[in-house]
Coordinates of N, CA, C and O in Angstrom, one line a residue:
M1 N 6.1 7.8 19.4 CA 4.9 7.5 18.7 C 5.3 6.8 17.4 O 5.9 7.3 16.4
K2 N 4.6 5.9 17.0 CA 4.8 5.0 15.8 C 3.9 5.7 14.8 O 2.8 6.2 15.0
K3 N 4.5 5.7 13.5 CA 3.7 6.3 12.4 C 2.7 5.1 11.9 O 2.8 3.8 12.3
K4 N 1.3 5.6 11.5 CA 0.3 4.7 11.3 C 0.5 4.2 9.7 O 0.5 4.8 8.7
L5 N 0.6 2.8 9.5 CA 0.6 2.2 8.1 C -0.7 1.5 7.9 O -1.1 0.6 8.7
L6 N -1.3 1.7 6.9 CA -2.4 0.8 6.3 C -1.9 -0.1 5.3 O -1.2 0.3 4.2
I7 N -2.1 -1.3 5.4 CA -1.7 -2.3 4.5 C -3.0 -3.1 3.9 O -3.9 -3.4 4.5
V8 N -3.0 -2.9 2.5 CA -4.1 -3.4 1.7 C -3.7 -4.6 0.9 O -2.8 -4.3 -0.1
E9 N -4.1 -5.8 1.2 CA -3.7 -7.0 0.8 C -4.7 -8.0 0.7 O -5.3 -8.2 1.9
D10 N -5.1 -8.7 -0.2 CA -6.2 -9.5 -0.2 C -5.6 -11.2 0.1 O -6.4 -11.9 0.6
N11 N -4.5 -11.3 0.1 CA -3.9 -12.8 0.6 C -3.6 -12.5 2.0 O -2.7 -11.8 2.5
E12 N -4.7 -13.4 2.7 CA -4.5 -13.3 4.4 C -3.2 -13.7 4.8 O -2.7 -13.1 5.7
K13 N -2.6 -14.7 4.2 CA -1.2 -15.1 4.7 C -0.3 -13.9 4.7 O 0.6 -13.9 5.6
L14 N -0.1 -13.7 3.4 CA 0.8 -12.4 3.1 C 0.3 -11.2 4.0 O 1.5 -10.6 4.7
L15 N -0.7 -10.9 4.2 CA -1.2 -9.7 5.2 C -0.8 -10.0 6.3 O 0.1 -9.1 7.0
A16 N -0.9 -11.4 7.1 CA -0.5 -11.5 8.3 C 0.9 -11.5 8.5 O 1.6 -11.1 9.7
T17 N 1.6 -11.9 7.5 CA 3.2 -11.9 7.6 C 3.8 -10.4 7.6 O 4.4 -10.2 8.3
M18 N 3.2 -9.7 6.7 CA 3.5 -8.1 6.8 C 3.2 -7.4 7.9 O 4.1 -6.7 8.4
V19 N 2.1 -7.8 8.6 CA 1.8 -7.2 9.9 C 2.9 -7.6 10.9 O 3.3 -6.7 11.5
T20 N 3.0 -8.8 10.9 CA 4.0 -9.4 12.0 C 5.4 -8.8 11.8 O 6.0 -8.4 12.6
L21 N 5.8 -8.7 10.7 CA 7.2 -8.1 10.2 C 7.4 -6.5 10.4 O 8.2 -5.9 10.5
L22 N 6.2 -5.8 10.2 CA 6.3 -4.5 10.3 C 5.8 -3.7 11.8 O 5.8 -2.6 11.8
E23 N 4.9 -4.7 12.5 CA 4.3 -4.1 13.5 C 5.2 -3.4 14.6 O 4.9 -2.6 15.5
D24 N 6.5 -3.8 14.5 CA 7.7 -3.2 15.5 C 7.9 -1.8 15.1 O 8.2 -1.0 16.0
H25 N 7.8 -1.5 13.8 CA 8.0 -0.2 13.4 C 6.8 0.9 13.2 O 6.7 2.0 13.0
F26 N 5.6 0.3 13.1 CA 4.4 1.0 12.7 C 3.1 0.7 13.7 O 2.9 -0.6 14.0
E27 N 2.3 1.3 13.8 CA 0.8 0.9 14.0 C 0.1 0.6 12.8 O 0.0 1.6 11.8
I28 N -0.5 -0.5 12.8 CA -1.0 -0.9 11.5 C -2.3 -1.1 11.6 O -2.9 -1.7 12.4
V29 N -3.1 -0.7 10.5 CA -4.4 -1.1 10.2 C -4.4 -1.6 8.8 O -3.4 -1.6 8.0
T30 N -5.3 -2.5 8.5 CA -5.5 -3.5 7.4 C -6.9 -3.4 6.7 O -7.7 -3.0 7.1
A31 N -6.8 -3.7 5.4 CA -7.9 -4.0 4.5 C -7.7 -5.0 3.4 O -6.4 -5.2 3.2
T32 N -8.6 -5.8 3.0 CA -8.4 -6.8 2.1 C -8.8 -6.4 0.8 O -8.7 -7.5 0.1
N33 N -9.2 -5.2 0.4 CA -9.5 -4.9 -0.9 C -9.3 -3.5 -1.0 O -9.3 -2.9 0.0
G34 N -9.2 -3.2 -2.4 CA -9.2 -1.7 -2.6 C -10.2 -0.8 -1.9 O -10.0 0.4 -1.7
R35 N -11.5 -1.2 -2.2 CA -12.7 -0.6 -1.8 C -12.5 0.0 -0.1 O -12.7 0.9 0.2
D36 N -12.4 -1.3 0.4 CA -12.3 -1.0 1.8 C -11.0 -0.4 2.2 O -10.9 0.3 3.2
G37 N -9.8 -0.4 1.4 CA -8.6 0.5 1.7 C -9.0 2.1 1.6 O -8.5 2.7 2.4
I38 N -9.7 2.4 0.6 CA -10.2 3.7 0.3 C -10.9 4.3 1.6 O -10.7 5.2 2.2
D39 N -11.6 3.5 2.3 CA -12.6 3.7 3.3 C -11.7 3.8 4.7 O -11.8 4.8 5.4
R40 N -10.7 2.9 4.8 CA -9.9 2.9 5.6 C -8.8 4.2 5.8 O -8.5 4.8 6.6
A41 N -8.4 4.5 4.6 CA -7.6 5.7 4.4 C -8.3 7.0 4.9 O -7.7 7.9 5.4
K42 N -9.5 7.0 4.4 CA -10.2 8.3 4.8 C -10.5 8.3 6.1 O -10.6 9.3 6.8
L43 N -10.9 7.2 6.9 CA -11.2 7.1 8.2 C -9.9 7.3 9.2 O -10.1 8.0 10.0
D44 N -8.8 6.5 8.8 CA -7.7 6.5 9.8 C -6.7 7.5 9.3 O -5.8 7.8 10.2
V45 N -6.7 8.0 8.1 CA -5.6 8.8 7.6 C -4.1 8.4 7.9 O -3.6 9.0 8.9
P46 N -3.9 7.1 7.4 CA -2.4 6.8 7.6 C -1.3 7.7 7.2 O -1.6 8.4 6.4
D47 N -0.2 7.4 7.8 CA 1.2 8.0 7.5 C 1.7 7.7 6.1 O 2.5 8.1 5.4
I48 N 1.4 6.3 5.9 CA 1.8 5.4 4.6 C 0.9 4.4 4.3 O 0.4 3.8 5.4
I49 N 0.8 4.0 3.0 CA 0.1 3.0 2.7 C 0.7 1.9 1.8 O 1.6 2.5 0.9
I50 N 0.9 0.7 2.0 CA 1.3 -0.5 1.2 C 0.1 -1.2 0.6 O -0.7 -1.7 1.5
S51 N 0.2 -1.2 -0.7 CA -1.0 -1.9 -1.4 C -0.5 -3.0 -2.4 O 0.3 -2.6 -3.0
D52 N -1.2 -4.1 -2.3 CA -1.0 -5.1 -3.7 C -1.7 -4.2 -4.7 O -2.7 -3.4 -4.6
I53 N -1.2 -4.7 -5.9 CA -2.1 -4.0 -7.2 C -3.2 -5.0 -7.5 O -4.2 -4.7 -7.7
M54 N -3.0 -6.2 -7.7 CA -4.0 -7.1 -8.0 C -4.8 -7.6 -6.9 O -4.4 -8.5 -6.0
M55 N -6.3 -6.9 -6.7 CA -7.1 -7.4 -5.7 C -8.4 -7.4 -6.2 O -8.7 -6.7 -7.4
P56 N -9.3 -8.0 -5.6 CA -10.7 -8.1 -6.0 C -11.5 -6.5 -5.7 O -10.9 -5.9 -4.7
E57 N -12.7 -6.4 -6.1 CA -13.7 -5.2 -6.2 C -12.8 -4.0 -6.4 O -13.3 -3.1 -7.3
M58 N -11.6 -3.5 -6.2 CA -10.9 -2.4 -6.8 C -9.3 -2.7 -6.6 O -8.9 -3.1 -5.5
D59 N -8.7 -2.6 -7.7 CA -7.1 -3.0 -7.9 C -6.4 -1.8 -7.2 O -6.9 -0.8 -6.6
G60 N -4.9 -2.1 -6.9 CA -4.3 -1.0 -6.2 C -4.1 0.2 -7.1 O -3.8 1.1 -6.5
L61 N -4.0 0.0 -8.3 CA -3.8 1.1 -9.3 C -4.8 2.0 -9.1 O -4.9 3.4 -9.1
E62 N -6.2 1.6 -9.1 CA -7.4 2.5 -8.9 C -7.4 3.1 -7.6 O -7.7 4.3 -7.4
L63 N -7.0 2.2 -6.5 CA -6.8 2.9 -5.0 C -5.9 3.9 -5.1 O -6.2 5.1 -4.6
C64 N -4.7 3.9 -5.7 CA -3.8 4.9 -5.8 C -4.4 6.0 -6.6 O -4.2 7.2 -5.9
R65 N -5.0 5.9 -7.6 CA -5.6 7.1 -8.4 C -6.7 7.9 -7.6 O -6.5 9.1 -7.5
R66 N -7.4 7.0 -6.7 CA -8.6 7.8 -6.0 C -8.0 8.4 -4.8 O -8.2 9.6 -4.6
I67 N -6.9 7.9 -4.3 CA -6.2 8.4 -3.2 C -5.6 9.8 -3.6 O -5.6 10.9 -3.0
K68 N -4.8 9.7 -4.5 CA -4.1 11.0 -5.0 C -5.0 12.1 -5.6 O -4.7 13.1 -5.8
K69 N -6.3 11.7 -6.1 CA -7.2 12.7 -6.3 C -8.2 13.2 -5.3 O -8.8 14.1 -5.6
N70 N -7.9 12.7 -4.0 CA -8.6 13.1 -2.8 C -7.9 14.1 -2.2 O -6.8 13.9 -1.5
I71 N -8.2 15.5 -2.0 CA -7.6 16.5 -1.6 C -7.3 16.1 0.1 O -6.1 16.8 0.8
N72 N -8.1 15.3 0.8 CA -8.0 15.1 2.0 C -6.8 14.0 2.6 O -6.2 14.2 3.5
I73 N -6.5 13.2 1.5 CA -5.5 12.0 1.6 C -4.6 12.0 0.8 O -3.8 11.2 0.8
N74 N -4.6 12.9 -0.2 CA -3.6 12.7 -1.5 C -2.1 13.0 -1.0 O -1.0 12.7 -1.7
H75 N -1.9 13.4 0.2 CA -0.3 13.5 0.8 C 0.1 12.2 1.2 O 1.4 12.4 1.6
I76 N -0.5 11.3 1.3 CA -0.1 10.1 2.0 C 0.9 9.1 0.9 O 0.1 8.9 -0.1
P77 N 2.0 9.0 1.3 CA 2.8 8.1 0.4 C 2.2 6.8 0.1 O 1.5 6.0 1.0
I78 N 2.4 6.1 -1.0 CA 1.9 4.7 -1.2 C 2.9 3.8 -2.0 O 3.7 4.4 -2.8
I79 N 3.1 3.0 -1.4 CA 4.1 1.8 -2.1 C 2.9 0.7 -2.5 O 2.3 0.0 -1.9
L80 N 3.2 0.4 -3.9 CA 2.5 -0.7 -4.6 C 3.5 -1.9 -4.5 O 4.7 -1.7 -5.1
L81 N 2.9 -3.1 -4.4 CA 3.4 -4.2 -4.5 C 2.8 -5.0 -5.6 O 1.6 -5.1 -5.9
T82 N 3.4 -5.8 -6.4 CA 2.9 -6.7 -7.6 C 3.7 -8.0 -7.8 O 5.0 -7.6 -8.0
A83 N 2.8 -8.9 -8.3 CA 3.6 -10.1 -8.8 C 3.9 -10.1 -10.4 O 4.5 -10.9 -10.7
K84 N 3.2 -9.1 -11.0 CA 3.3 -8.9 -12.6 C 4.3 -7.6 -12.7 O 3.5 -6.6 -13.1
S85 N 5.5 -7.7 -12.7 CA 6.2 -6.7 -12.7 C 6.8 -6.5 -14.1 O 7.4 -7.3 -14.7
T86 N 6.4 -5.3 -14.8 CA 6.9 -4.8 -16.0 C 7.3 -3.5 -15.9 O 6.8 -2.8 -15.2
P87 N 8.2 -3.1 -16.7 CA 8.6 -1.5 -16.8 C 7.3 -0.9 -17.3 O 7.1 0.2 -16.5
E88 N 6.3 -1.3 -18.0 CA 5.1 -0.6 -18.1 C 4.3 -0.3 -17.3 O 3.9 0.8 -16.7
R89 N 4.1 -1.5 -16.1 CA 3.3 -1.3 -15.0 C 3.9 -0.3 -13.9 O 3.2 0.4 -13.2
N90 N 5.4 -0.5 -13.8 CA 6.0 0.2 -13.1 C 5.7 1.8 -13.2 O 5.5 2.6 -12.5
M91 N 5.8 2.2 -14.7 CA 5.8 3.5 -15.2 C 4.2 3.9 -14.9 O 4.1 5.1 -14.5
E92 N 3.5 3.1 -14.9 CA 1.9 3.3 -15.0 C 1.8 3.8 -13.5 O 1.1 4.7 -13.1
S93 N 2.3 2.9 -12.6 CA 2.1 3.2 -11.1 C 2.7 4.4 -10.6 O 2.0 5.1 -9.8
L94 N 3.9 4.7 -11.1 CA 4.6 6.0 -10.9 C 3.7 7.3 -11.3 O 3.8 8.4 -10.7
N95 N 3.3 7.1 -12.6 CA 2.5 8.1 -13.2 C 1.2 8.4 -12.6 O 0.6 9.5 -12.6
L96 N 0.7 7.5 -11.9 CA -0.6 7.7 -10.9 C -0.4 8.2 -9.6 O -1.1 8.8 -8.9
G97 N 1.0 8.5 -9.3 CA 1.3 9.0 -8.0 C 2.0 8.2 -6.9 O 2.3 8.6 -5.8
A98 N 2.2 6.7 -7.4 CA 2.9 5.9 -6.4 C 4.3 6.4 -6.0 O 4.8 7.0 -6.9
D99 N 4.6 6.2 -4.9 CA 6.0 6.7 -4.6 C 7.0 5.6 -4.5 O 8.1 5.9 -4.6
A100 N 6.4 4.3 -4.8 CA 7.5 3.2 -4.6 C 6.7 2.0 -5.3 O 5.4 2.0 -5.2
Y101 N 7.4 1.3 -5.9 CA 7.0 0.0 -6.7 C 7.8 -1.0 -6.5 O 9.0 -1.0 -6.9
I102 N 7.3 -2.0 -5.7 CA 8.2 -3.1 -5.3 C 7.7 -4.5 -5.9 O 6.5 -4.8 -5.5
P103 N 8.2 -5.2 -6.9 CA 7.9 -6.5 -7.3 C 8.0 -7.7 -6.2 O 8.8 -7.4 -5.4
K104 N 6.8 -8.5 -6.3 CA 6.8 -9.9 -5.5 C 7.7 -10.9 -6.1 O 7.6 -10.9 -7.2
P105 N 8.2 -11.7 -5.6 CA 8.5 -11.7 -4.0 C 9.5 -10.8 -3.8 O 10.2 -10.4 -4.5
F106 N 9.1 -10.1 -2.6 CA 9.9 -8.7 -2.0 C 10.8 -9.2 -0.8 O 10.5 -10.1 -0.1
D107 N 11.9 -8.5 -0.8 CA 12.8 -8.6 0.5 C 12.0 -7.8 1.6 O 12.0 -6.7 1.4
I108 N 11.7 -8.4 2.6 CA 11.1 -7.6 3.7 C 11.9 -6.5 4.4 O 11.3 -5.4 4.7
T109 N 13.2 -6.5 4.3 CA 13.9 -5.5 4.7 C 13.9 -4.2 3.8 O 14.0 -3.2 4.1
I110 N 13.7 -4.5 2.4 CA 13.8 -3.4 1.3 C 12.4 -2.8 1.8 O 12.2 -1.6 1.7
L111 N 11.3 -3.6 1.8 CA 9.9 -2.9 2.0 C 10.0 -2.1 3.4 O 9.5 -1.0 3.3
Q112 N 10.4 -2.9 4.5 CA 10.5 -2.1 5.8 C 11.3 -0.6 5.5 O 10.9 0.6 6.2
K113 N 12.7 -0.5 4.8 CA 13.4 0.7 4.6 C 12.6 1.6 3.8 O 12.6 2.7 4.0
T114 N 11.8 0.9 2.7 CA 11.3 2.1 1.8 C 10.1 2.8 2.5 O 10.1 3.8 2.5
A115 N 9.5 2.0 3.5 CA 8.3 2.4 4.3 C 8.9 3.4 5.3 O 8.3 4.6 5.4
L116 N 10.0 3.2 5.8 CA 10.3 4.1 7.0 C 11.1 5.2 6.4 O 10.8 6.4 6.7
N117 N 11.6 5.2 5.1 CA 12.0 6.3 4.4 C 11.1 7.4 3.9 O 11.2 8.6 4.0
L118 N 10.0 6.8 3.5 CA 8.7 7.6 3.0 C 8.0 8.2 4.2 O 7.5 9.3 4.3

């Protein structure tokens, strides 16, 4: 049985690419912004979440913060993706409870392996 993966990404092309590249390994559900991502996480309770940081309505950092504060879903590992990678942003993400931080553009095999390991 495949693990359930929630991908939260506002770029439709990148979202479709990630779904295509990860669907052999995971049952995938998607959301296109952080607010919808929170709702999907509560509804579907995925085994892992991959989220972009920069998104409309609610960014990935706030999504991570809210998930880690919710006792019903705070156990879900979170991988954050960002185009603006700095050591400060990386540390902020990890301090919020993110389990991994991967800068864009990313190597899909690294993303796959990180998700599978978590």
